[in-house]
Every structure is written in C-alpha cells, then in structure tokens.
C-alpha cells in the first residue's frame, strides 16, 4: 500500500485559514482524506482529526482550529476502495500570532512633516518571537517598489525598534512604507502603511547684512543664501544627563508623557531670526497652566508663553514694562481632550486657533474598541446609515409601483376570463368558442407579461438601484481601483496568487458593508485569468 506524504508547512497564525497539501502516488482514485493534528508532546491525543472531500490533494484547515504559541505534529491518510491508506510521516510546525508593527514616525492623520525622515517602527509579537532580520521598502501609490533598503539585523539594545533613513520624499505625494520581518523560527511578515509628506520648503532666499568699517569709512555688504529643507529638529532634555528616550514614560506604547518638572526642548528652530512664522502642534491631556514656551537660546530675551485653560489658550509676552496677552478661540469642554493648536506670528502680533482632534481613536495596539470609540461609532455611521435607508426606500418604492401595475393587469385578465365563462353559461358562447376565447385572452396576457412587464420590471429595478447607489459611486471607484492594484501586483509577480486572493477577499468584505454588490473571490480554485474575468465583468456592469 502506497503511503501519502504531507508537505511541509511554514509556521503560521492559527487564526488564519491554511491549506495543507500532500502527495499520493498510489494507483487508486481517491477523493477523501483524513488530517490528524496533535500537540508535539509524547503520547498526546489528536486535537483535530477529520475527513474532508477534495478533488485536489489538499486539506483546508479553518481559522481558529488550533492555538497560537503551540507546537503541533500533523499527518494525513487517504481513503481508498478497501479502507484507508497508512498514515503519512508526521510533520512539525508551530502556530504564532501575527506580529504587529506600528510606524511611530507617521502621525494619526498619516502625515510626515519633512522630506528627510528617519522612518521608525515598533514590533511586537504575542509569543515574544524575536526578529532575525528586517527590511524597509518604499512604495509609490500603486504599491510599486521605489527603493528596497538593505536587509538589516536588529540592534541588541533595541531588538523591537527598527529604523531607516528615507530621503527625497516629495511633498503632497502618496507613499507606502513597508517593513518586512523574518523571525528566528521562520515567520515572515510584511506590513504596509500609507503616508503623505506635508512640509514647508521655501525657495532659496537671500539675507543682506551690511557691516560698517569705521577705519576705512566703508560699508561691507555680506550676502548669504538660505534655503529651508524641512529637516527634523533634534530634541534636547535640559534637566537630564542625556537625551535618551527612556527619560520619559509612555502611555499605550505610543504617546510620550512630558511632565512639568522635565520639559522637552527643541533648539535652533530659527524662529527668533524670522519676523513671521507659523506653527502647528498636537497635544492631549494638557493640564491648565504653562505648557509651551518659545524663547531665545538659554532662555534669554523675550519669551512667548502659552497657557492652557479649561476651554481656551492664552499667549503672553512681556517686554520691559509692556505686557501683552492674546486669547484663542473657545472650545467648550476642551478639558484634557486631544487638540491641534495653530500659531501665526506676524511681526510682534500672535494669533492662535485651537481645533479638537476628531480623528483620535486611542490605543493603536488595541484591536478591541474602547467604550469611547463604541460611543463614537453611532455618530460616525449615522450619515452612512441614512444613505442606505434612502437607497432601500427608492428600491422598495419602485417595487411597489411595479407590483401595483402587475396587479392591475392581472385583475383585467381575470375579469375577461370570468366574462367569457359567464357568456358560456348563458349559452352565448359554445364550448369550443369559450376555449378559443380563453386561449386568446391568455395569449394576450402572456405576450404583455413577457415583452412588456418582465422587461420593464428589470429596467425599473436596475434604474432604482443605480439611482440609490449614485452616492456610493466614489466608493465603487475606490473599490475597483484597489482590486486592480492587487491584480497588477499578481501579474507582475510581486504578490503570490494565494496572497492576492486573500487581499481581494478582504477588500470585498469591507466594501460589502457599503456597496450593494461586490466581487466574490472566495474560491480557492480561482486563477489569475478567472480573477481578471470577474473584475472585467464587474466594471462593465457598472460603467
């Protein structure tokens, strides 16, 4: 009897679906196999052992069957005419939770504010799986790789924080940064994050500096050229021995806590040399009192101090005996909420505007929504729910109109048939004449139903659906674009077919909550040609 061979599988996340393949070279035709999985312990019993019918030599393991952080042994057998084959040799694998990567250089609005950035990311994995190598990749808006950076080994001092210097980032252009990690147990994972660069990069300007030479009775004119490139300023911690990150505590692994007794200072911003400048800052959990202070080097000269109040912010300046105070706009209930402050300084005048950050969602690491997020969810989805209700109302109205029209013609049909029967009962029509009359009425009705009502029904319904979904056209275009990008990557060979199908299924699941119809890619036998055919049919339908 020929023994099947179960092919090796890479370590994977037990929450994901997995297709295990095997080889069987026996002469018998087989369409059923049994997969048995047990923990990698002496004399352990199977935690999974099921038969599965498949024309292909594979066995599909649904997500959630196994547990992450556990090593397993698996074997397979096939059903033949007189029973089952022998079990295959066991293979070993371990289930690991999918890593999480947070790009902490990119803010919550998916912006960076410089063209020369040290892209930084934090890696976590539930079972503490260490990273062996990592590699950053910069992609354009179509996920085409612009630059692949060298494969690097994590620093022993910070084995979960990785960084790469990225230069010449164009302002206003959409990019994706990818970080691919390979762990010591063969777990390979890449995460992409989109971002856009928003920074001020003025053209070259000139500085004229006249210097008097009293001895020679001359004026020497020095001319300097200046250009701001938007490079990052270096943080300085004045009340500690060094400027290391561990001088501060962090909340939810993402937000730095700056207490009043240990301020954070940025030097050489050049604001003192500019008569006009603007600033934008984000903060949260700011207590009332002084929280921001612009000053010349070493604190000498005039300060521009910003004080937080319950519902507004004030700016205070003092020059000699002259004291000025400016108030921002008022935000009721500002309290400790996250907010942006926009500052504009023109000559000696200071203008301020504060704006609550409505996009703040709390902890980036937490997959479960907090109570605050759940409370927000109803408001966020209210507008979309109204659009859906309006769409359904239009379609139901169209169906009601068509049903009324159908009922009217059916009633006319029944009235004519009953009239013919009454004529036959009164001997106005013979039996053969009655039969011919009913056939004539019947043919007349079914001709109307086939060539008029049925055609108009689908036309009216399609028109109502198009009208109801007109507000979603932007989402349909976005969905089609995302699907096409995945297909293009599979064409180019930069994405495997199985990974592409998984990505397409994810897109269809998400957009099915918005669009009435999406493409069904949930078929393991779909090849690239069939995927492209489904996409072309969908696009043609909604032209």
Short mmCIF file of C-alpha atoms in Angstrom, two decimals:
data_model
loop_
_atom_site.label_atom_id
_atom_site.label_comp_id
_atom_site.label_asym_id
_atom_site.label_seq_id
_atom_site.Cartn_x
_atom_site.Cartn_y
_atom_site.Cartn_z
CA UNK A 1 0.00 0.00 0.00
CA UNK A 2 1.37 3.43 -1.01
CA UNK A 3 1.88 5.89 1.83
CA UNK A 4 0.90 9.59 1.26
CA UNK A 5 3.42 12.35 2.04
CA UNK A 6 2.21 15.52 3.80
CA UNK A 7 4.13 18.53 2.51
CA UNK A 8 5.94 20.77 4.97
CA UNK A 9 4.18 23.98 6.05
CA UNK A 10 5.69 27.19 7.35
CA UNK A 11 4.81 28.38 10.83
CA UNK A 12 1.54 30.35 10.65
CA UNK A 13 -1.14 32.20 12.61
CA UNK A 14 -3.76 29.78 13.94
CA UNK A 15 -6.48 32.42 13.44
CA UNK A 16 -5.92 32.27 9.66
CA UNK A 17 -7.15 29.65 7.20
CA UNK A 18 -4.49 27.21 5.98
CA UNK A 19 -4.43 24.81 3.02
CA UNK A 20 -2.23 21.76 3.67
CA UNK A 21 -1.16 19.82 0.58
CA UNK A 22 0.05 16.26 0.26
CA UNK A 23 1.38 13.85 -2.35
CA UNK A 24 -0.16 10.45 -3.08
CA UNK A 25 1.18 8.27 -5.93
CA UNK A 26 -0.98 5.20 -5.42
CA UNK A 27 -2.93 3.65 -8.33
CA UNK A 28 -6.29 4.13 -6.62
CA UNK A 29 -8.54 7.13 -7.29
CA UNK A 30 -9.17 8.98 -4.03
CA UNK A 31 -11.34 11.98 -3.22
CA UNK A 32 -11.31 11.83 0.58
CA UNK A 33 -8.52 12.37 3.06
CA UNK A 34 -8.14 12.47 6.84
CA UNK A 35 -5.95 15.04 8.57
CA UNK A 36 -4.83 14.37 12.14
CA UNK A 37 -3.11 17.02 14.28
CA UNK A 38 -1.82 16.63 17.82
CA UNK A 39 0.37 18.66 20.14
CA UNK A 40 4.10 17.99 19.98
CA UNK A 41 4.13 16.00 23.24
CA UNK A 42 4.72 12.32 23.98
CA UNK A 43 1.53 10.22 23.63
CA UNK A 44 -0.65 13.28 23.02
CA UNK A 45 -4.11 12.77 21.55
CA UNK A 46 -5.35 14.46 18.36
CA UNK A 47 -6.85 17.92 18.79
CA UNK A 48 -8.11 17.76 15.21
CA UNK A 49 -8.94 14.70 13.13
CA UNK A 50 -11.49 14.99 10.35
CA UNK A 51 -12.30 13.61 6.92
CA UNK A 52 -12.58 16.03 4.04
CA UNK A 53 -13.69 15.52 0.43
CA UNK A 54 -11.40 17.17 -2.11
CA UNK A 55 -10.63 16.56 -5.77
CA UNK A 56 -7.26 18.21 -5.16
CA UNK A 57 -4.70 16.68 -2.87
CA UNK A 58 -5.20 19.14 -0.04
CA UNK A 59 -6.97 19.62 3.25
CA UNK A 60 -8.37 23.01 4.30
CA UNK A 61 -7.90 23.90 7.95
CA UNK A 62 -10.25 26.68 9.04
CA UNK A 63 -9.01 29.54 11.20
CA UNK A 64 -9.37 29.18 14.96
CA UNK A 65 -8.96 25.39 14.96
CA UNK A 66 -5.56 25.46 16.64
CA UNK A 67 -3.97 27.69 19.29
CA UNK A 68 -1.14 30.13 18.83
CA UNK A 69 2.01 29.54 20.85
CA UNK A 70 1.73 25.76 20.50
CA UNK A 71 3.84 23.27 18.50
CA UNK A 72 1.95 20.57 16.60
CA UNK A 73 2.54 17.32 14.69
CA UNK A 74 0.35 16.58 11.66
CA UNK A 75 -0.18 13.53 9.43
CA UNK A 76 -2.59 12.58 6.64
CA UNK A 77 -4.12 9.46 5.13
CA UNK A 78 -6.38 8.91 2.09
CA UNK A 79 -9.47 6.78 1.67
CA UNK A 80 -9.25 4.05 -0.95
CA UNK A 81 -11.58 1.29 -2.11
CA UNK A 82 -10.87 -1.15 0.73
CA UNK A 83 -10.44 1.35 3.57
CA UNK A 84 -7.70 3.85 4.32
CA UNK A 85 -4.06 4.08 3.40
CA UNK A 86 -1.31 4.17 6.00
CA UNK A 87 -0.69 7.46 7.83
CA UNK A 88 1.96 9.72 6.35
CA UNK A 89 5.07 10.59 8.38
CA UNK A 90 4.34 13.42 10.80
CA UNK A 91 5.48 16.95 10.09
CA UNK A 92 6.11 19.57 12.76
CA UNK A 93 5.02 23.22 12.83
CA UNK A 94 4.29 25.92 15.39
CA UNK A 95 1.49 28.47 15.43
CA UNK A 96 2.43 32.08 16.14
CA UNK A 97 0.22 35.14 16.41
CA UNK A 98 0.66 37.56 13.52
CA UNK A 99 3.09 40.32 14.56
CA UNK A 100 2.01 43.92 14.95
CA UNK A 101 4.04 46.80 13.58
CA UNK A 102 3.46 50.44 14.46
CA UNK A 103 5.13 53.12 12.35
CA UNK A 104 5.52 55.74 15.05
CA UNK A 105 7.08 58.34 12.74
CA UNK A 106 3.74 58.67 10.90
CA UNK A 107 1.03 60.55 12.78
CA UNK A 108 -2.63 59.58 13.09
CA UNK A 109 -3.57 61.61 10.02
CA UNK A 110 -0.97 59.58 8.05
CA UNK A 111 1.35 62.56 7.55
CA UNK A 112 5.05 63.19 7.96
CA UNK A 113 6.40 66.71 8.02
CA UNK A 114 9.81 66.51 6.38
CA UNK A 115 11.43 65.34 3.14
CA UNK A 116 14.26 63.61 5.01
CA UNK A 117 12.86 61.30 7.63
CA UNK A 118 14.22 58.57 9.84
CA UNK A 119 11.35 56.12 9.47
CA UNK A 120 10.88 54.25 12.73
CA UNK A 121 8.69 51.28 13.63
CA UNK A 122 7.94 49.27 16.76
CA UNK A 123 7.50 45.48 16.54
CA UNK A 124 5.51 43.31 18.92
CA UNK A 125 4.54 39.64 18.82
CA UNK A 126 2.35 37.92 21.41
CA UNK A 127 4.66 34.94 21.95
CA UNK A 128 7.78 37.12 22.05
CA UNK A 129 9.15 35.73 18.78
CA UNK A 130 12.45 37.61 18.15
CA UNK A 131 13.28 39.17 14.79
CA UNK A 132 16.29 37.82 12.90
CA UNK A 133 16.34 40.35 10.03
CA UNK A 134 14.24 43.26 8.82
CA UNK A 135 13.98 45.30 5.63
CA UNK A 136 12.23 48.57 4.80
CA UNK A 137 10.74 49.23 1.35
CA UNK A 138 9.37 52.48 -0.06
CA UNK A 139 6.41 52.07 -2.43
CA UNK A 140 4.55 54.53 -4.63
CA UNK A 141 0.76 55.00 -4.57
CA UNK A 142 0.27 51.89 -6.75
CA UNK A 143 2.38 49.74 -4.40
CA UNK A 144 5.26 49.62 -6.88
CA UNK A 145 8.58 49.43 -5.05
CA UNK A 146 10.60 52.65 -5.46
CA UNK A 147 13.50 51.57 -3.25
CA UNK A 148 14.33 48.48 -1.26
CA UNK A 149 16.66 49.26 1.60
CA UNK A 150 19.32 46.81 2.80
CA UNK A 151 18.39 43.81 4.92
CA UNK A 152 19.44 44.66 8.45
CA UNK A 153 19.91 42.89 11.79
CA UNK A 154 18.16 44.36 14.87
CA UNK A 155 20.25 46.27 17.38
CA UNK A 156 20.83 44.28 20.58
CA UNK A 157 19.97 47.35 22.66
CA UNK A 158 16.57 47.80 20.96
CA UNK A 159 15.58 44.50 19.32
CA UNK A 160 11.96 45.58 18.74
CA UNK A 161 12.51 49.05 17.28
CA UNK A 162 13.72 49.33 13.70
CA UNK A 163 14.56 52.43 11.66
CA UNK A 164 15.72 53.51 8.22
CA UNK A 165 16.67 56.90 6.80
CA UNK A 166 14.49 57.87 3.80
CA UNK A 167 15.36 60.93 1.73
CA UNK A 168 13.92 62.99 -1.13
CA UNK A 169 10.28 62.44 -0.14
CA UNK A 170 8.12 64.62 -2.42
CA UNK A 171 5.60 66.94 -0.82
CA UNK A 172 1.91 66.05 -1.29
CA UNK A 173 2.62 62.66 -2.88
CA UNK A 174 1.11 59.45 -1.52
CA UNK A 175 3.60 56.77 -0.49
CA UNK A 176 3.55 53.41 1.26
CA UNK A 177 6.30 52.26 3.59
CA UNK A 178 6.68 48.55 4.14
CA UNK A 179 8.54 46.71 6.86
CA UNK A 180 9.28 43.03 6.30
CA UNK A 181 10.50 41.00 9.28
CA UNK A 182 11.85 37.45 9.40
CA UNK A 183 11.90 35.74 12.81
CA UNK A 184 14.22 33.05 14.13
CA UNK A 185 11.51 30.41 13.64
CA UNK A 186 10.82 31.28 10.02
CA UNK A 187 7.83 33.57 10.47
CA UNK A 188 7.83 36.09 7.61
CA UNK A 189 5.54 39.11 7.81
CA UNK A 190 5.32 42.44 6.00
CA UNK A 191 3.11 45.38 6.93
CA UNK A 192 2.46 48.46 4.80
CA UNK A 193 1.46 51.92 6.00
CA UNK A 194 0.46 54.78 3.74
CA UNK A 195 1.67 58.31 4.35
CA UNK A 196 1.90 61.71 2.71
CA UNK A 197 4.61 64.31 3.20
CA UNK A 198 3.40 67.79 4.20
CA UNK A 199 6.15 70.29 4.86
CA UNK A 200 7.20 73.82 4.04
CA UNK A 201 10.18 74.05 1.69
CA UNK A 202 10.60 77.66 0.51
CA UNK A 203 12.75 78.52 -2.46
CA UNK A 204 16.22 79.91 -1.89
CA UNK A 205 16.10 83.33 -0.24
CA UNK A 206 18.74 85.94 0.38
CA UNK A 207 19.98 87.64 3.55
CA UNK A 208 21.67 91.04 3.20
CA UNK A 209 23.95 92.01 6.11
CA UNK A 210 25.61 95.49 5.92
CA UNK A 211 28.63 95.92 8.24
CA UNK A 212 30.21 99.37 8.89
CA UNK A 213 34.02 99.64 8.63
CA UNK A 214 34.77 102.85 10.62
CA UNK A 215 38.51 102.88 10.00
CA UNK A 216 38.23 102.86 6.23
CA UNK A 217 34.94 104.75 6.03
CA UNK A 218 33.31 101.90 4.14
CA UNK A 219 30.27 99.64 4.39
CA UNK A 220 30.87 95.96 3.73
CA UNK A 221 27.82 94.11 2.42
CA UNK A 222 27.64 90.39 3.12
CA UNK A 223 25.13 88.41 1.05
CA UNK A 224 24.02 84.97 2.20
CA UNK A 225 21.74 82.46 0.51
CA UNK A 226 19.32 80.47 2.69
CA UNK A 227 17.07 77.50 1.99
CA UNK A 228 14.83 75.60 4.41
CA UNK A 229 14.67 71.88 3.62
CA UNK A 230 12.19 70.81 6.31
CA UNK A 231 14.67 68.58 8.13
CA UNK A 232 13.80 67.32 11.61
CA UNK A 233 14.88 69.29 14.69
CA UNK A 234 16.75 67.47 17.45
CA UNK A 235 15.07 67.08 20.83
CA UNK A 236 17.05 68.17 23.89
CA UNK A 237 16.30 67.25 27.53
CA UNK A 238 17.81 70.04 29.65
CA UNK A 239 17.27 68.51 33.12
CA UNK A 240 18.74 65.05 32.50
CA UNK A 241 22.22 63.66 31.87
CA UNK A 242 21.44 62.60 28.30
CA UNK A 243 18.73 62.86 25.63
CA UNK A 244 17.70 59.21 25.59
CA UNK A 245 14.08 58.13 25.10
CA UNK A 246 13.96 56.42 28.49
CA UNK A 247 13.99 59.78 30.29
CA UNK A 248 10.22 59.83 29.72
CA UNK A 249 7.38 57.45 30.33
CA UNK A 250 5.00 56.41 27.55
CA UNK A 251 1.27 55.87 27.51
CA UNK A 252 -0.11 52.97 25.43
CA UNK A 253 3.31 52.47 23.83
CA UNK A 254 2.66 55.46 21.59
CA UNK A 255 2.40 58.81 23.40
CA UNK A 256 5.20 60.47 25.34
CA UNK A 257 4.31 61.98 28.74
CA UNK A 258 6.16 65.28 29.30
CA UNK A 259 5.78 66.36 32.97
CA UNK A 260 6.26 69.95 34.04
CA UNK A 261 9.40 69.12 36.00
CA UNK A 262 11.09 67.54 32.97
CA UNK A 263 10.29 69.64 29.86
CA UNK A 264 11.28 68.68 26.34
CA UNK A 265 13.23 71.32 24.39
CA UNK A 266 13.89 71.79 20.68
CA UNK A 267 16.81 74.06 19.85
CA UNK A 268 17.89 76.06 16.79
CA UNK A 269 14.42 76.34 15.26
CA UNK A 270 15.37 79.72 13.81
CA UNK A 271 12.15 81.44 14.93
CA UNK A 272 13.98 84.31 16.61
CA UNK A 273 15.50 85.31 13.26
CA UNK A 274 12.17 85.32 11.42
CA UNK A 275 9.72 88.20 11.75
CA UNK A 276 6.88 85.96 10.50
CA UNK A 277 6.40 82.27 11.25
CA UNK A 278 3.66 79.70 11.69
CA UNK A 279 3.44 76.60 13.85
CA UNK A 280 1.14 73.62 14.27
CA UNK A 281 1.28 71.35 17.33
CA UNK A 282 -0.72 68.38 18.59
CA UNK A 283 -1.21 67.63 22.29
CA UNK A 284 -3.53 65.81 24.65
CA UNK A 285 -4.03 65.51 28.44
CA UNK A 286 -2.68 69.04 28.84
CA UNK A 287 -3.29 70.38 32.32
CA UNK A 288 -4.13 74.01 32.96
CA UNK A 289 -1.11 76.30 33.20
CA UNK A 290 2.07 76.93 31.20
CA UNK A 291 2.65 74.18 28.65
CA UNK A 292 4.57 75.81 25.79
CA UNK A 293 7.39 78.37 25.82
CA UNK A 294 9.23 79.85 22.84
CA UNK A 295 12.44 81.62 23.87
CA UNK A 296 15.86 82.61 22.52
CA UNK A 297 18.83 80.38 23.33
CA UNK A 298 19.42 79.68 27.05
CA UNK A 299 16.13 81.41 27.95
CA UNK A 300 17.46 84.93 27.48
CA UNK A 301 15.41 87.70 25.93
CA UNK A 302 11.68 87.78 25.29
CA UNK A 303 9.57 84.66 25.77
CA UNK A 304 6.32 83.72 24.07
CA UNK A 305 4.43 81.64 26.62
CA UNK A 306 1.25 79.66 26.09
CA UNK A 307 -1.10 78.83 28.97
CA UNK A 308 -3.85 76.20 28.91
CA UNK A 309 -7.27 77.00 30.44
CA UNK A 310 -10.45 74.93 30.66
CA UNK A 311 -11.85 75.98 27.28
CA UNK A 312 -9.19 78.13 25.62
CA UNK A 313 -5.48 79.03 25.45
CA UNK A 314 -3.77 82.34 26.10
CA UNK A 315 -0.45 83.63 24.82
CA UNK A 316 1.56 86.03 26.99
CA UNK A 317 4.54 88.23 26.08
CA UNK A 318 6.50 90.70 28.16
CA UNK A 319 8.99 93.33 27.01
CA UNK A 320 10.19 95.67 29.73
CA UNK A 321 7.08 97.17 31.30
CA UNK A 322 4.91 96.29 28.31
CA UNK A 323 2.76 93.22 28.85
CA UNK A 324 0.50 91.67 26.17
CA UNK A 325 -1.99 88.84 26.36
CA UNK A 326 -3.84 87.15 23.47
CA UNK A 327 -6.71 84.68 23.74
CA UNK A 328 -7.54 81.85 21.33
CA UNK A 329 -10.99 80.73 20.24
CA UNK A 330 -13.14 78.92 22.82
CA UNK A 331 -13.84 75.18 22.67
CA UNK A 332 -16.44 74.15 25.23
CA UNK A 333 -15.46 71.02 27.11
CA UNK A 334 -11.87 71.04 25.79
CA UNK A 335 -10.51 69.75 29.11
CA UNK A 336 -7.91 67.04 28.51
CA UNK A 337 -9.10 66.16 25.01
CA UNK A 338 -6.55 65.91 22.17
CA UNK A 339 -6.31 69.10 20.10
CA UNK A 340 -4.31 70.96 17.48
CA UNK A 341 -3.04 74.47 18.10
CA UNK A 342 -2.24 76.67 15.10
CA UNK A 343 0.05 79.63 15.80
CA UNK A 344 0.75 82.54 13.48
CA UNK A 345 3.25 85.26 14.44
CA UNK A 346 3.36 88.42 12.31
CA UNK A 347 5.95 90.91 13.50
CA UNK A 348 5.04 91.10 17.19
CA UNK A 349 1.41 90.01 16.92
CA UNK A 350 0.39 86.46 17.82
CA UNK A 351 -2.75 84.74 16.50
CA UNK A 352 -3.97 81.35 17.72
CA UNK A 353 -6.63 78.85 16.77
CA UNK A 354 -7.34 75.54 18.53
CA UNK A 355 -9.21 72.63 17.00
CA UNK A 356 -10.20 69.34 18.70
CA UNK A 357 -8.73 66.24 17.06
CA UNK A 358 -11.82 64.35 15.92
CA UNK A 359 -9.76 61.54 14.40
CA UNK A 360 -8.17 60.40 17.66
CA UNK A 361 -9.02 56.74 18.31
CA UNK A 362 -6.91 55.88 21.31
CA UNK A 363 -4.51 52.97 21.52
CA UNK A 364 -3.12 51.89 18.15
CA UNK A 365 -2.18 48.47 19.54
CA UNK A 366 -5.64 47.60 20.83
CA UNK A 367 -7.78 45.60 18.40
CA UNK A 368 -10.90 45.95 20.56
CA UNK A 369 -12.69 49.28 20.53
CA UNK A 370 -12.74 51.18 23.78
CA UNK A 371 -16.04 52.38 25.27
CA UNK A 372 -15.35 55.88 23.91
CA UNK A 373 -14.87 54.52 20.41
CA UNK A 374 -18.06 52.49 20.65
CA UNK A 375 -19.90 55.62 21.75
CA UNK A 376 -18.49 57.45 18.71
CA UNK A 377 -19.39 54.67 16.31
CA UNK A 378 -23.08 55.55 16.12
CA UNK A 379 -22.33 59.14 15.15
CA UNK A 380 -19.71 58.10 12.60
CA UNK A 381 -22.04 55.66 10.88
CA UNK A 382 -25.22 57.74 11.14
CA UNK A 383 -24.73 59.54 7.81
CA UNK A 384 -23.93 56.29 6.00
CA UNK A 385 -26.96 54.60 7.56
CA UNK A 386 -29.19 57.42 6.30
CA UNK A 387 -27.84 56.97 2.77
CA UNK A 388 -28.53 53.23 2.94
CA UNK A 389 -32.09 53.84 4.22
CA UNK A 390 -32.77 56.31 1.38
CA UNK A 391 -31.43 53.79 -1.15
CA UNK A 392 -33.64 51.00 0.19
CA UNK A 393 -36.66 53.31 0.20
CA UNK A 394 -36.14 54.11 -3.52
CA UNK A 395 -35.88 50.45 -4.44
CA UNK A 396 -38.93 49.47 -2.37
CA UNK A 397 -40.92 52.30 -3.94
CA UNK A 398 -40.01 51.04 -7.42
CA UNK A 399 -41.04 47.51 -6.47
CA UNK A 400 -44.36 48.74 -5.10
CA UNK A 401 -45.10 50.64 -8.32
CA UNK A 402 -44.31 47.55 -10.40
CA UNK A 403 -46.44 45.35 -8.13
CA UNK A 404 -49.43 47.71 -8.47
CA UNK A 405 -49.07 47.66 -12.25
CA UNK A 406 -48.85 43.86 -12.25
CA UNK A 407 -51.94 43.53 -10.01
CA UNK A 408 -53.91 45.85 -12.29
CA UNK A 409 -53.16 43.80 -15.43
CA UNK A 410 -53.80 40.52 -13.62
CA UNK A 411 -57.18 41.80 -12.48
CA UNK A 412 -58.03 42.76 -16.10
CA UNK A 413 -57.03 39.24 -17.20
CA UNK A 414 -59.23 37.58 -14.59
CA UNK A 415 -62.18 39.90 -15.43
CA UNK A 416 -62.01 38.94 -19.14
CA UNK A 417 -61.78 35.19 -18.35
CA UNK A 418 -64.76 35.35 -15.94
CA UNK A 419 -66.78 37.30 -18.52
CA UNK A 420 -66.13 34.59 -21.13
CA UNK A 421 -67.19 31.88 -18.65
CA UNK A 422 -70.41 33.77 -17.87
CA UNK A 423 -71.13 34.08 -21.62
CA UNK A 424 -70.71 30.31 -21.95
CA UNK A 425 -73.07 29.69 -19.01
CA UNK A 426 -75.71 31.91 -20.66
CA UNK A 427 -75.19 29.91 -23.91
CA UNK A 428 -73.83 32.98 -25.67
CA UNK A 429 -70.66 31.01 -26.39
CA UNK A 430 -70.27 27.33 -27.22
CA UNK A 431 -67.69 25.14 -25.52
CA UNK A 432 -65.26 25.43 -28.43
CA UNK A 433 -65.84 29.20 -28.65
CA UNK A 434 -65.18 29.51 -24.90
CA UNK A 435 -61.94 27.56 -25.24
CA UNK A 436 -60.79 29.76 -28.14
CA UNK A 437 -61.77 32.92 -26.26
CA UNK A 438 -59.85 31.93 -23.10
CA UNK A 439 -56.80 30.97 -25.19
CA UNK A 440 -56.96 34.36 -26.92
CA UNK A 441 -57.15 36.22 -23.56
CA UNK A 442 -54.37 34.04 -22.14
CA UNK A 443 -52.06 34.64 -25.12
CA UNK A 444 -52.73 38.36 -24.96
CA UNK A 445 -51.82 38.47 -21.23
CA UNK A 446 -48.67 36.38 -21.53
CA UNK A 447 -47.47 38.40 -24.51
CA UNK A 448 -47.83 41.50 -22.35
CA UNK A 449 -46.06 39.80 -19.40
CA UNK A 450 -43.16 38.51 -21.49
CA UNK A 451 -42.48 41.53 -23.73
CA UNK A 452 -43.66 44.41 -21.54
CA UNK A 453 -43.98 43.77 -17.82
CA UNK A 454 -40.99 41.46 -17.34
CA UNK A 455 -38.68 43.70 -19.37
CA UNK A 456 -39.86 46.89 -17.67
CA UNK A 457 -39.63 45.25 -14.26
CA UNK A 458 -35.88 44.66 -14.52
CA UNK A 459 -35.33 48.01 -16.22
CA UNK A 460 -37.16 49.89 -13.47
CA UNK A 461 -35.44 47.93 -10.72
CA UNK A 462 -32.00 48.47 -12.24
CA UNK A 463 -32.72 52.19 -12.62
CA UNK A 464 -33.83 52.43 -8.99
CA UNK A 465 -30.68 50.63 -7.83
CA UNK A 466 -28.46 52.93 -9.90
CA UNK A 467 -30.24 56.00 -8.53
CA UNK A 468 -29.98 54.72 -4.98
CA UNK A 469 -26.27 53.96 -5.32
CA UNK A 470 -25.27 57.20 -7.03
CA UNK A 471 -23.97 58.49 -3.66
CA UNK A 472 -21.70 55.46 -3.43
CA UNK A 473 -20.06 55.90 -6.83
CA UNK A 474 -16.89 57.26 -5.24
CA UNK A 475 -16.66 54.12 -3.06
CA UNK A 476 -17.24 51.84 -6.06
CA UNK A 477 -14.44 53.59 -7.96
CA UNK A 478 -12.17 53.25 -4.94
CA UNK A 479 -13.04 49.54 -4.63
CA UNK A 480 -12.36 48.88 -8.31
CA UNK A 481 -9.03 50.73 -8.06
CA UNK A 482 -7.90 48.65 -5.07
CA UNK A 483 -8.87 45.39 -6.79
CA UNK A 484 -6.99 46.44 -9.93
CA UNK A 485 -3.86 47.26 -7.91
CA UNK A 486 -3.83 43.75 -6.43
CA UNK A 487 -4.36 42.18 -9.88
CA UNK A 488 -1.48 44.28 -11.26
CA UNK A 489 0.81 43.04 -8.46
CA UNK A 490 -0.13 39.41 -9.17
CA UNK A 491 0.55 40.00 -12.86
CA UNK A 492 3.97 41.43 -12.10
CA UNK A 493 4.78 38.55 -9.76
CA UNK A 494 5.30 40.77 -6.72
CA UNK A 495 2.34 39.12 -4.97
CA UNK A 496 1.51 35.41 -4.82
CA UNK A 497 -1.84 34.20 -6.12
CA UNK A 498 -2.96 32.95 -2.67
CA UNK A 499 -1.95 36.23 -1.01
CA UNK A 500 -3.73 38.17 -3.75
CA UNK A 501 -6.97 36.21 -3.31
CA UNK A 502 -6.80 36.80 0.43
CA UNK A 503 -6.32 40.54 -0.11
CA UNK A 504 -9.18 40.69 -2.63
CA UNK A 505 -11.49 38.85 -0.23
CA UNK A 506 -10.61 41.37 2.49
CA UNK A 507 -11.49 44.28 0.18
CA UNK A 508 -14.79 42.65 -0.84
CA UNK A 509 -15.72 42.03 2.79
CA UNK A 510 -15.06 45.64 3.77
CA UNK A 511 -16.83 47.23 0.80
CA UNK A 512 -19.82 44.86 1.06
CA UNK A 513 -20.92 46.98 4.04
CA UNK A 514 -21.19 49.98 1.70
CA UNK A 515 -21.91 48.69 -1.81
CA UNK A 516 -24.88 46.56 -2.80
CA UNK A 517 -22.71 44.23 -4.87
CA UNK A 518 -19.03 43.26 -4.73
CA UNK A 519 -16.98 40.59 -6.48
CA UNK A 520 -16.87 37.14 -4.88
CA UNK A 521 -13.26 35.94 -4.84
CA UNK A 522 -13.87 33.25 -2.20
CA UNK A 523 -12.90 30.29 -4.38
CA UNK A 524 -9.57 28.55 -3.86
CA UNK A 525 -9.62 27.31 -7.48
CA UNK A 526 -9.66 30.80 -8.99
CA UNK A 527 -6.60 31.51 -11.11
CA UNK A 528 -5.42 34.90 -12.32
CA UNK A 529 -7.33 34.66 -15.63
CA UNK A 530 -10.65 33.99 -13.85
CA UNK A 531 -9.98 36.79 -11.34
CA UNK A 532 -9.40 39.24 -14.21
CA UNK A 533 -12.58 37.99 -15.93
CA UNK A 534 -14.67 38.60 -12.78
CA UNK A 535 -13.16 42.08 -12.46
CA UNK A 536 -13.85 42.97 -16.14
CA UNK A 537 -17.46 41.77 -15.84
CA UNK A 538 -18.00 43.84 -12.70
CA UNK A 539 -16.52 47.01 -14.24
CA UNK A 540 -18.57 46.52 -17.43
CA UNK A 541 -21.77 46.14 -15.42
CA UNK A 542 -21.28 49.42 -13.56
CA UNK A 543 -19.97 51.57 -16.40
#
